[in-house]
């Protein structure tokens, strides 16, 4: 793929690395590539980041044909910059796009584009502990039309943002509300994809949770509202009586890159991993019986996020005394150790950029 480069006149001022938060600052450049029925993917370019022109009839604004990904670039202590399993994001985006009838961006081109934008933005990759450059590839329909159909043109773009912790609480445990009324995904729907629509529909649950003082929502299955699935911005795992439980990715749950990495590590450490449906009633019962030892979310943005409290209807349980569990901490240290190049990457998961 040939990538044209357009230089920016004036670079933006870089933010203070000790207070980055999540997604507040966008870097100097963005990657864009266009797709049309006649030309396929063409005109790959890295240009100054800024507003793009859209027709008011642009299809994504009406029918939400949009998919996205999230990955990070990490600065190692030697000053090198590396990615974490970028091919998994590339492949997942192709699967999301298939479901939404959007063109696939080839895996090699996806990785090449990510490496190219990160190399251009290398001065934006922060070096403070627990910081990274969040990379957001996304695609959307650009055709101007009001009929519902597969569009004849799309844009694939990548923007980047230097980030710290996703949650304001950092690695302190978060409080999660189990949503017993609204649902996020149903069998045969788009739950397994990373499309904006999934997140749009989840905001009502998030607002409800926040009103009750909870940071995130744990979604139950859409058919029976009985089995635990995933949290708004991450997958979720439970340590029950020494075993690890997490929902299977059977169409309604996002196949997370961090989720997959954790399952590999946990199995290598000898844990029994149960990718099985777990009923919320059983989960709450385990908690009351003292068998629910740890709960943690996994995600690129959230990394490994301990859960200190779960609320289901009027039942509230506190997990591990609202403290980060031993296994959660060990997983966090191992994963981030590999990502920041502090410990050996025996899995060959990291990919050097520069
Ligand atoms: C990620 O973890 O990269 C995500 O895309 C979650 C996002 C909704 C913040």
mmCIF file of N, CA and C in Angstrom, residues 7 19 40 42 61 88-89 96-98 108 119 148 154 159 226 239-240 252 265 267 282 331:
data_model
loop_
_atom_site.group_PDB
_atom_site.id
_atom_site.type_symbol
_atom_site.label_atom_id
_atom_site.label_comp_id
_atom_site.label_asym_id
_atom_site.label_seq_id
_atom_site.Cartn_x
_atom_site.Cartn_y
_atom_site.Cartn_z
ATOM 1 N N UNK A 7 2.189 17.215 5.237
ATOM 2 C CA UNK A 7 2.751 17.753 6.485
ATOM 3 C C UNK A 7 1.851 18.845 7.085
ATOM 4 N N UNK A 19 -1.600 13.575 33.552
ATOM 5 C CA UNK A 19 -3.039 13.771 33.721
ATOM 6 C C UNK A 19 -3.764 13.580 32.378
ATOM 7 N N UNK A 40 -12.322 0.116 -5.335
ATOM 8 C CA UNK A 40 -11.882 -0.597 -4.137
ATOM 9 C C UNK A 40 -11.167 0.388 -3.211
ATOM 10 N N UNK A 42 -8.439 2.912 -2.087
ATOM 11 C CA UNK A 42 -7.515 3.770 -2.821
ATOM 12 C C UNK A 42 -7.236 5.050 -2.030
ATOM 13 N N UNK A 61 -24.693 8.721 9.001
ATOM 14 C CA UNK A 61 -25.433 9.602 9.920
ATOM 15 C C UNK A 61 -26.877 9.151 10.100
ATOM 16 N N UNK A 88 -4.867 -9.273 15.494
ATOM 17 C CA UNK A 88 -6.167 -9.696 16.042
ATOM 18 C C UNK A 88 -7.216 -8.614 15.827
ATOM 19 N N UNK A 89 -6.814 -7.361 15.977
ATOM 20 C CA UNK A 89 -7.763 -6.262 15.726
ATOM 21 C C UNK A 89 -8.145 -6.227 14.252
ATOM 22 N N UNK A 96 -16.328 -7.985 11.865
ATOM 23 C CA UNK A 96 -17.383 -6.980 12.139
ATOM 24 C C UNK A 96 -17.946 -6.478 10.819
ATOM 25 N N UNK A 97 -17.053 -6.185 9.880
ATOM 26 C CA UNK A 97 -17.495 -5.602 8.608
ATOM 27 C C UNK A 97 -18.326 -6.585 7.792
ATOM 28 N N UNK A 98 -17.970 -7.859 7.868
ATOM 29 C CA UNK A 98 -18.777 -8.859 7.157
ATOM 30 C C UNK A 98 -20.219 -8.812 7.647
ATOM 31 N N UNK A 108 -2.875 -7.117 6.296
ATOM 32 C CA UNK A 108 -1.508 -6.544 6.155
ATOM 33 C C UNK A 108 -1.578 -5.027 6.017
ATOM 34 N N UNK A 119 4.364 5.613 13.717
ATOM 35 C CA UNK A 119 5.729 6.092 13.473
ATOM 36 C C UNK A 119 5.724 7.620 13.281
ATOM 37 N N UNK A 148 -32.099 2.491 2.513
ATOM 38 C CA UNK A 148 -31.276 1.597 3.333
ATOM 39 C C UNK A 148 -30.692 0.503 2.440
ATOM 40 N N UNK A 154 -17.029 4.099 1.257
ATOM 41 C CA UNK A 154 -16.692 4.034 2.689
ATOM 42 C C UNK A 154 -15.377 4.750 2.921
ATOM 43 N N UNK A 159 -7.292 7.485 14.057
ATOM 44 C CA UNK A 159 -6.836 8.623 14.846
ATOM 45 C C UNK A 159 -6.154 8.066 16.100
ATOM 46 N N UNK A 226 -30.658 -13.695 31.871
ATOM 47 C CA UNK A 226 -30.326 -14.660 32.916
ATOM 48 C C UNK A 226 -28.818 -14.896 33.033
ATOM 49 N N UNK A 239 -13.477 -15.205 39.376
ATOM 50 C CA UNK A 239 -12.745 -16.302 40.016
ATOM 51 C C UNK A 239 -13.660 -16.853 41.105
ATOM 52 N N UNK A 240 -14.138 -18.094 40.854
ATOM 53 C CA UNK A 240 -15.092 -18.715 41.768
ATOM 54 C C UNK A 240 -14.488 -20.020 42.261
ATOM 55 N N UNK A 252 -22.911 -13.102 20.858
ATOM 56 C CA UNK A 252 -23.432 -11.900 21.523
ATOM 57 C C UNK A 252 -22.353 -11.197 22.344
ATOM 58 N N UNK A 265 -2.842 -16.939 29.298
ATOM 59 C CA UNK A 265 -1.949 -16.842 30.465
ATOM 60 C C UNK A 265 -2.505 -17.678 31.619
ATOM 61 N N UNK A 267 -4.475 -20.271 31.553
ATOM 62 C CA UNK A 267 -4.338 -21.720 31.296
ATOM 63 C C UNK A 267 -2.885 -22.135 31.525
ATOM 64 N N UNK A 282 -26.820 -17.691 40.099
ATOM 65 C CA UNK A 282 -25.731 -18.521 40.636
ATOM 66 C C UNK A 282 -24.556 -17.642 41.066
ATOM 67 N N UNK A 331 -2.199 -10.662 37.005
ATOM 68 C CA UNK A 331 -2.521 -10.605 35.567
ATOM 69 C C UNK A 331 -2.199 -9.226 35.001
#
